[in-house]
JSON list of C-alpha atoms in Angstrom, two decimals:
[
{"chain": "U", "resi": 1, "resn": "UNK", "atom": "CA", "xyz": [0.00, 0.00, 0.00]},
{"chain": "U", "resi": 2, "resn": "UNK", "atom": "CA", "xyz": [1.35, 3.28, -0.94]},
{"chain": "U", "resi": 3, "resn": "UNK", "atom": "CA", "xyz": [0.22, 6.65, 1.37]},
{"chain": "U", "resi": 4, "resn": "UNK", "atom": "CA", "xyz": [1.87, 8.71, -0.82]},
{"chain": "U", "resi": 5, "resn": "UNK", "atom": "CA", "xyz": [4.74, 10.95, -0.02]},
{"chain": "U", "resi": 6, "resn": "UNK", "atom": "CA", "xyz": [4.20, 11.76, 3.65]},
{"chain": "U", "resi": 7, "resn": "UNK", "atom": "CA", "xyz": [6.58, 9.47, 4.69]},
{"chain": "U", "resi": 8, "resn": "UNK", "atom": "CA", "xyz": [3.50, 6.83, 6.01]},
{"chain": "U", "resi": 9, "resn": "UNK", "atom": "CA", "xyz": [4.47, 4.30, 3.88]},
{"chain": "U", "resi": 10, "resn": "UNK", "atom": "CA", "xyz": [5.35, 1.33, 5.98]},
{"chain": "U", "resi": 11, "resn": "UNK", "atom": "CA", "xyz": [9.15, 1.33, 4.88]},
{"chain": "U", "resi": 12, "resn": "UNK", "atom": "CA", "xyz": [9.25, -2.29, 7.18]},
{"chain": "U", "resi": 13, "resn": "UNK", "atom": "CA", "xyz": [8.15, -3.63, 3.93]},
{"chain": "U", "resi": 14, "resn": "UNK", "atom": "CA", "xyz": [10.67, -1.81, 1.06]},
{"chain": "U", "resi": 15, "resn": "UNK", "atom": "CA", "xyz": [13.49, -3.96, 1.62]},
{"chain": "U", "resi": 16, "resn": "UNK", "atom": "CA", "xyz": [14.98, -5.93, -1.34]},
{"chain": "U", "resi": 17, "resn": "UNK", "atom": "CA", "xyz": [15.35, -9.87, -1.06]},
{"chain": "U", "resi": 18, "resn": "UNK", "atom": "CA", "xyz": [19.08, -8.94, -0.05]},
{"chain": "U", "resi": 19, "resn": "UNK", "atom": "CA", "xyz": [18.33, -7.14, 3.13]},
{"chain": "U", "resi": 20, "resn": "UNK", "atom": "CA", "xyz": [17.17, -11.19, 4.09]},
{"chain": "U", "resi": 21, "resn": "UNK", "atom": "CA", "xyz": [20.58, -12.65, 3.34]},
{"chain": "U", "resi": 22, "resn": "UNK", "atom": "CA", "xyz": [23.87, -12.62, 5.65]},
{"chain": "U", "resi": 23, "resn": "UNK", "atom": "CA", "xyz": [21.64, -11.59, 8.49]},
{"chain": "U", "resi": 24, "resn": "UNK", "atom": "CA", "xyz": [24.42, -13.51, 10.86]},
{"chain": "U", "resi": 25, "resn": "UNK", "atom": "CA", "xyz": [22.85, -15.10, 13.83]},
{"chain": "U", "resi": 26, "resn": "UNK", "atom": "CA", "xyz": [19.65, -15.28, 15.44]},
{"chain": "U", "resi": 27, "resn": "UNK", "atom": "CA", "xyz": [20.21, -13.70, 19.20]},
{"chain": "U", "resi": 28, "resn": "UNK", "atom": "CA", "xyz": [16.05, -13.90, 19.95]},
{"chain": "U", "resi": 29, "resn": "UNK", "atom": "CA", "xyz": [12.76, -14.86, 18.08]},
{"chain": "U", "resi": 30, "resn": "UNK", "atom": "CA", "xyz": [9.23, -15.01, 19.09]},
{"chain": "U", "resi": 31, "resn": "UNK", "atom": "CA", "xyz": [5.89, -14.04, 18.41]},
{"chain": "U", "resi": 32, "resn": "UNK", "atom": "CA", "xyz": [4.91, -10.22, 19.26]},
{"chain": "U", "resi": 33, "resn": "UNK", "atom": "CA", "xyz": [2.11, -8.09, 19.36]},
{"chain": "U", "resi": 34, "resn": "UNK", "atom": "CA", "xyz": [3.33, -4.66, 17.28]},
{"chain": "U", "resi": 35, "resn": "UNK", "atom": "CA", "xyz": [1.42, -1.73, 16.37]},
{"chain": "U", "resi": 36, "resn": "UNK", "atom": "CA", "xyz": [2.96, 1.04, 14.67]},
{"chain": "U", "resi": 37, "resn": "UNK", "atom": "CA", "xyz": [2.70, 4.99, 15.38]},
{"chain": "U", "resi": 38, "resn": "UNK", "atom": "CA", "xyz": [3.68, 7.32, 12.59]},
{"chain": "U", "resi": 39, "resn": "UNK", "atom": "CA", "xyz": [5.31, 11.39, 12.68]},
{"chain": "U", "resi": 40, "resn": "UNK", "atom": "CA", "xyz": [6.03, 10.93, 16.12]},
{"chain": "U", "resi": 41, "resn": "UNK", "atom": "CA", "xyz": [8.98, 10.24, 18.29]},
{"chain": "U", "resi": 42, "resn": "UNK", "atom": "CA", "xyz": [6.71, 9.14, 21.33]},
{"chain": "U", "resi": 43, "resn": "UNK", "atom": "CA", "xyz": [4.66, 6.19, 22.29]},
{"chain": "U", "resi": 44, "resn": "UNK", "atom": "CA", "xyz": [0.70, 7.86, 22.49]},
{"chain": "U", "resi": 45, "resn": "UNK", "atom": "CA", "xyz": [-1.00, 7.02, 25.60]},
{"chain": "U", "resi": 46, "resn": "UNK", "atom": "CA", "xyz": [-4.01, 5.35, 24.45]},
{"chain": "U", "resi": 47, "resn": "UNK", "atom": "CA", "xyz": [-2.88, 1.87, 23.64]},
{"chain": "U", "resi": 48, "resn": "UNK", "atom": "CA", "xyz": [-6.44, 1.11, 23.28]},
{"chain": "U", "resi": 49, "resn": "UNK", "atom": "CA", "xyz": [-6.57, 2.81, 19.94]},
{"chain": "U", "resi": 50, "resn": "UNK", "atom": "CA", "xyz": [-3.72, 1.35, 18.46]},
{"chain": "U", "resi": 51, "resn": "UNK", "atom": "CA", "xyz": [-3.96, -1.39, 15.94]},
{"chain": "U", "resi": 52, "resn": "UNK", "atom": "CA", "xyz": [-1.92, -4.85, 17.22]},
{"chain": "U", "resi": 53, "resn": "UNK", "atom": "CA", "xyz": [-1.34, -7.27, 15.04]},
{"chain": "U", "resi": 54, "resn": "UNK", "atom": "CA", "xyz": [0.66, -10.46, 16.03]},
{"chain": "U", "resi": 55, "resn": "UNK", "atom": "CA", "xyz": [3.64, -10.75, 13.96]},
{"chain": "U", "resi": 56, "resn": "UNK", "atom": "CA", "xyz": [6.97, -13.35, 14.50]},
{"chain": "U", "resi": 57, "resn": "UNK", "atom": "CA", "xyz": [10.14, -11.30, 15.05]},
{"chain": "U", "resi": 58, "resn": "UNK", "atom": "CA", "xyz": [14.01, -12.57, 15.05]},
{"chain": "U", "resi": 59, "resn": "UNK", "atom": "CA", "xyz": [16.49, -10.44, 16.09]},
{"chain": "U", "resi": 60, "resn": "UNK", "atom": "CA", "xyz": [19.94, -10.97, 14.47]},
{"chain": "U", "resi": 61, "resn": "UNK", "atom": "CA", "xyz": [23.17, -9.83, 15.76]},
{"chain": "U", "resi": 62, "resn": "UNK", "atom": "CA", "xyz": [23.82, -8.24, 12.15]},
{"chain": "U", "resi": 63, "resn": "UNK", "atom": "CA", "xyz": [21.11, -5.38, 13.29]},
{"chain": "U", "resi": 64, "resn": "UNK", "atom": "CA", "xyz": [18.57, -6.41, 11.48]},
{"chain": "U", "resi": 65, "resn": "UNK", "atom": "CA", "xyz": [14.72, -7.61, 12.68]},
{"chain": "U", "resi": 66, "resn": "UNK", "atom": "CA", "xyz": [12.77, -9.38, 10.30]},
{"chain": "U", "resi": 67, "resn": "UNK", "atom": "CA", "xyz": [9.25, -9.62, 10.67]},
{"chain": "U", "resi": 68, "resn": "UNK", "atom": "CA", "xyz": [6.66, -12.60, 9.69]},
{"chain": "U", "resi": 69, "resn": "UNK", "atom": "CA", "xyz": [3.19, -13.28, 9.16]},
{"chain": "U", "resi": 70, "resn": "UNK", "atom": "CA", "xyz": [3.74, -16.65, 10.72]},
{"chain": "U", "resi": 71, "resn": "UNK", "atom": "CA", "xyz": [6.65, -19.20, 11.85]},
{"chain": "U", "resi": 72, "resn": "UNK", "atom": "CA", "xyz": [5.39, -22.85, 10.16]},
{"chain": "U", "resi": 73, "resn": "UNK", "atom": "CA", "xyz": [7.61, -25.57, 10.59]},
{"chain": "U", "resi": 74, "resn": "UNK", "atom": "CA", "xyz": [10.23, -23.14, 10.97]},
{"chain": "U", "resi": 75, "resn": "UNK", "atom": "CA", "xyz": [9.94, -21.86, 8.19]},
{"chain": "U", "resi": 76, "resn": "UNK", "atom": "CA", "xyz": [8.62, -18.37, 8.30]},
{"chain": "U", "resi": 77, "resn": "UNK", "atom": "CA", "xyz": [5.53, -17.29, 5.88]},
{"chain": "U", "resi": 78, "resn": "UNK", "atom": "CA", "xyz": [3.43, -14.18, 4.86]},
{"chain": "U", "resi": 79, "resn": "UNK", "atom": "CA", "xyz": [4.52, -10.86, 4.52]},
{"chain": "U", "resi": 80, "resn": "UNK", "atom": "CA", "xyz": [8.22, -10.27, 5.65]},
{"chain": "U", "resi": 81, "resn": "UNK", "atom": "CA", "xyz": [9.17, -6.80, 7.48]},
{"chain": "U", "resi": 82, "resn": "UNK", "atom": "CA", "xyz": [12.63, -5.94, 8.31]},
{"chain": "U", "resi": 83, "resn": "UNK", "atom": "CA", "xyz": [14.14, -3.50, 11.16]},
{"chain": "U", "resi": 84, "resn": "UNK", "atom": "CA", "xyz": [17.07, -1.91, 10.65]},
{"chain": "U", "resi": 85, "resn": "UNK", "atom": "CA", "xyz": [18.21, -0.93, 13.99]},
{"chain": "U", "resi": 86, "resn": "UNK", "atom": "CA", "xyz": [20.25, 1.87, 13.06]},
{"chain": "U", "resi": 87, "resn": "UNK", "atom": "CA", "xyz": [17.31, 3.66, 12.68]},
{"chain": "U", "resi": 88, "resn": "UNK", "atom": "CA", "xyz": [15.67, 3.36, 15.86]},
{"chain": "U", "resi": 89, "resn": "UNK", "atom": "CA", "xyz": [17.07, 5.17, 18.98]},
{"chain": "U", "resi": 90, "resn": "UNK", "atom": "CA", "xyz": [16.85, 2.44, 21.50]},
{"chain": "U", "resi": 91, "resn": "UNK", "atom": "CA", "xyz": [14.53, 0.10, 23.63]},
{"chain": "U", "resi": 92, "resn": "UNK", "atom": "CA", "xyz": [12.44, 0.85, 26.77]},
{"chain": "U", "resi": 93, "resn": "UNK", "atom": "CA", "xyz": [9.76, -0.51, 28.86]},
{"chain": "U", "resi": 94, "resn": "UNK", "atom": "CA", "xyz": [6.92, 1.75, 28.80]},
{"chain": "U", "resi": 95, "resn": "UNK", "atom": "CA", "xyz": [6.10, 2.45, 32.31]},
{"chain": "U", "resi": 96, "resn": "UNK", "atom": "CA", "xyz": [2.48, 1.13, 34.24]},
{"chain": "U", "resi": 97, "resn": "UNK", "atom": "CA", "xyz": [1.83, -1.31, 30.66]},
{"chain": "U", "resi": 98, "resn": "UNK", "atom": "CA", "xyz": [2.83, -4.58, 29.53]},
{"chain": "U", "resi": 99, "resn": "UNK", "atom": "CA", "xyz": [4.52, -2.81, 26.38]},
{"chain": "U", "resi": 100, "resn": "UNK", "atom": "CA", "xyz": [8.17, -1.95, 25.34]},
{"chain": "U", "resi": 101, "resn": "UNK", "atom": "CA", "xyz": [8.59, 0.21, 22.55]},
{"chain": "U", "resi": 102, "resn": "UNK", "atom": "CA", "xyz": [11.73, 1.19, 20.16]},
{"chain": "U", "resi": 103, "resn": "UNK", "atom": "CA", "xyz": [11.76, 4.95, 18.84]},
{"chain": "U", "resi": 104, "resn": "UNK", "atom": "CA", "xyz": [12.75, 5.27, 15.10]},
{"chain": "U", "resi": 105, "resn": "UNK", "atom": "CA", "xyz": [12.54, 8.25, 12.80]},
{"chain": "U", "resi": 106, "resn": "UNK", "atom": "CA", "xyz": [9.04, 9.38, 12.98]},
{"chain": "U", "resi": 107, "resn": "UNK", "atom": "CA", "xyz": [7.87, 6.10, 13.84]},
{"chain": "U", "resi": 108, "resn": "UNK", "atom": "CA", "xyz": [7.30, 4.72, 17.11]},
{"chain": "U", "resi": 109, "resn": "UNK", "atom": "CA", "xyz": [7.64, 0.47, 17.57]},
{"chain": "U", "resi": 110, "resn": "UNK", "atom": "CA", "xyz": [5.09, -0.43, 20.26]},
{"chain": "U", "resi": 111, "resn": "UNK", "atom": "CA", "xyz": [5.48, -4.71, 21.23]},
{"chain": "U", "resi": 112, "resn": "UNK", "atom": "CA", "xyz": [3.53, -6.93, 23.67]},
{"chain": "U", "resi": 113, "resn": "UNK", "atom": "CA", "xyz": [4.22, -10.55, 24.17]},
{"chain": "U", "resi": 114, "resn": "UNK", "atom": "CA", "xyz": [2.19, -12.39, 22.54]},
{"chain": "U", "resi": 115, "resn": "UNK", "atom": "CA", "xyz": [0.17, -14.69, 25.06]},
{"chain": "U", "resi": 116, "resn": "UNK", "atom": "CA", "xyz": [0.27, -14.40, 28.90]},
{"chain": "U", "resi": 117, "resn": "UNK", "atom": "CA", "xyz": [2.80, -11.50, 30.34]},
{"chain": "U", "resi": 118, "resn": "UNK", "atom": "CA", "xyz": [6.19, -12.89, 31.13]},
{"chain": "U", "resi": 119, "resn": "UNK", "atom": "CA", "xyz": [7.91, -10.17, 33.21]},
{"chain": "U", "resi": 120, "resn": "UNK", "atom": "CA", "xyz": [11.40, -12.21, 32.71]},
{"chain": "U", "resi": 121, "resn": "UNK", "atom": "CA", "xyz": [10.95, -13.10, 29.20]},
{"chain": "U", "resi": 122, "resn": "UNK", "atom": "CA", "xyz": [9.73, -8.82, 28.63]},
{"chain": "U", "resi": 123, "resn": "UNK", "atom": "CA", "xyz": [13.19, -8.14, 30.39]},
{"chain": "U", "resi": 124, "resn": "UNK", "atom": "CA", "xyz": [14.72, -10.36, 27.99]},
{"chain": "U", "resi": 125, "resn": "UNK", "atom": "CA", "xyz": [13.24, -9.18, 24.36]},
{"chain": "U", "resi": 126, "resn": "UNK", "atom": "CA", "xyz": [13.97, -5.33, 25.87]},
{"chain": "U", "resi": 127, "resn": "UNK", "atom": "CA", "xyz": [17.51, -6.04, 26.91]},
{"chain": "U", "resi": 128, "resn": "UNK", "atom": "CA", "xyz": [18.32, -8.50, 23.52]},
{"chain": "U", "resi": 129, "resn": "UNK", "atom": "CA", "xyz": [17.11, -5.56, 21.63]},
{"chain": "U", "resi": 130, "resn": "UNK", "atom": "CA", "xyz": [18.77, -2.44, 23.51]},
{"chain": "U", "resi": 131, "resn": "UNK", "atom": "CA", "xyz": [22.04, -4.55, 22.69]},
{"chain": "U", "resi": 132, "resn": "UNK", "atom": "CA", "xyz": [21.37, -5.58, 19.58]},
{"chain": "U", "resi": 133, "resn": "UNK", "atom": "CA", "xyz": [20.46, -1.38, 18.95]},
{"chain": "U", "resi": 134, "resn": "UNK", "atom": "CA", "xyz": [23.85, -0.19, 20.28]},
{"chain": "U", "resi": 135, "resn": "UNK", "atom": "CA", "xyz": [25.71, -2.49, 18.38]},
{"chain": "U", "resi": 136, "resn": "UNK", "atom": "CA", "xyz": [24.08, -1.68, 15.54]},
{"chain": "U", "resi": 137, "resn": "UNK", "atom": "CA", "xyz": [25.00, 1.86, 15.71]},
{"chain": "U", "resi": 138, "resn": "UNK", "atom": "CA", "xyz": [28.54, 0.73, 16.94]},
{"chain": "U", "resi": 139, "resn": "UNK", "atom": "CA", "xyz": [28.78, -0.72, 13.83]},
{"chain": "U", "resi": 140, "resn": "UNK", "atom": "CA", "xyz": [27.40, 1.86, 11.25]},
{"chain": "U", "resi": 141, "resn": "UNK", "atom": "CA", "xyz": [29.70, 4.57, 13.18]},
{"chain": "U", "resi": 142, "resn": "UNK", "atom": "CA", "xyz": [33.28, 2.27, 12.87]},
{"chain": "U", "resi": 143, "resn": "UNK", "atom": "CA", "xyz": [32.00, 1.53, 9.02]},
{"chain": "U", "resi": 144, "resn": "UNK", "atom": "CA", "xyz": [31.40, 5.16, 8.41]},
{"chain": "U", "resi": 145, "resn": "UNK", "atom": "CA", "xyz": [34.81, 6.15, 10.24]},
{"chain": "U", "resi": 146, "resn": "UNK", "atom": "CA", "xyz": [36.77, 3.61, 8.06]},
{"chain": "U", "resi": 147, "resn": "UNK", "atom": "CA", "xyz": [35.09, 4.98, 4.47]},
{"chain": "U", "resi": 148, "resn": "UNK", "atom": "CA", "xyz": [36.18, 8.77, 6.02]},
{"chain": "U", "resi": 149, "resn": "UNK", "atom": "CA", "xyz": [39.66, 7.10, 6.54]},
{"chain": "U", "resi": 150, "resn": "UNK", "atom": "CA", "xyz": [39.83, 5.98, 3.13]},
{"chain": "U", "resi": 151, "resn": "UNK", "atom": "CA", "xyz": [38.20, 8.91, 1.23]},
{"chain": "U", "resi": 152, "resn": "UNK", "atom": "CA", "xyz": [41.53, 11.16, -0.26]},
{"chain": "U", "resi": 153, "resn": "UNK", "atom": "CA", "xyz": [41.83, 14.44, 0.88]},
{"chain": "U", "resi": 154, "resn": "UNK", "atom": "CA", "xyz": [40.68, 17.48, -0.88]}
]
């Protein structure tokens, strides 16, 4: 679906088959509950507005998060998203709900568990992901300091 140039597109679903391969090794996966919030940095405080719609997430220690319809036989199915976490600021527990959220560029991440709340297993997507954030950037800011290295001088 295209919303035109407002930057509403879902950009989750833009990535070429490419962005899928090398993705390195799966640190977490599991089903979610994710609703999106677009042109703003925040999480809104009605949750009960927001759409959820169960999708199954992997993290990967490359900085990517792909995205599925459904996991069958292992094998995931649907509609694919993907994450790149050098786009999103970080990962937090929103405070008084059973949702965590990662801030992007004028989108906001909002994730449940899927199922019965796990305080532990919560703890573990937020933490998996705040790492799996920093290293991302870690990453982009070494690559982008070793193309400055190699560009001549003026």
């Amino acid at each position: 679906g295209d919303f035109g140039d407002d930057g509403s597109l879902d950009s989750d679903y833009d990535y070429a088959d490419s962005a899928f391969e090398g993705l390195g090794n799966a640190l977490l996966s599991g089903a979610l509950q994710l609703a999106k919030v677009y042109g703003q940095q925040e999480p809104p405080v009605a949750e009960d507005e927001l759409e959820w719609e169960t999708r199954h997430f992997t993290v990967f220690d490359s900085g990517r998060v792909c995205h599925f319809d459904d996991f069958v036989e292992g094998a995931p199915v649907g509609d694919r998203g993907l994450i790149d976490l050098v786009t999103v600021a970080g990962c937090e527990k929103v405070a008084g709900v059973d949702t965590f959220v990662c801030k992007g560029a004028n989108k906001v991440y909002m994730f449940k568990l899927d199922g019965e709340l796990d305080e532990e297993q919560m703890r573990t997507w937020v933490n998996t992901l705040g790492r799996a954030i920093t290293d991302a950037h870690a990453n982009a800011a070494r690559i982008e300091a070793e193309q400055a290295a190699q560009a001549p001088a003026d």
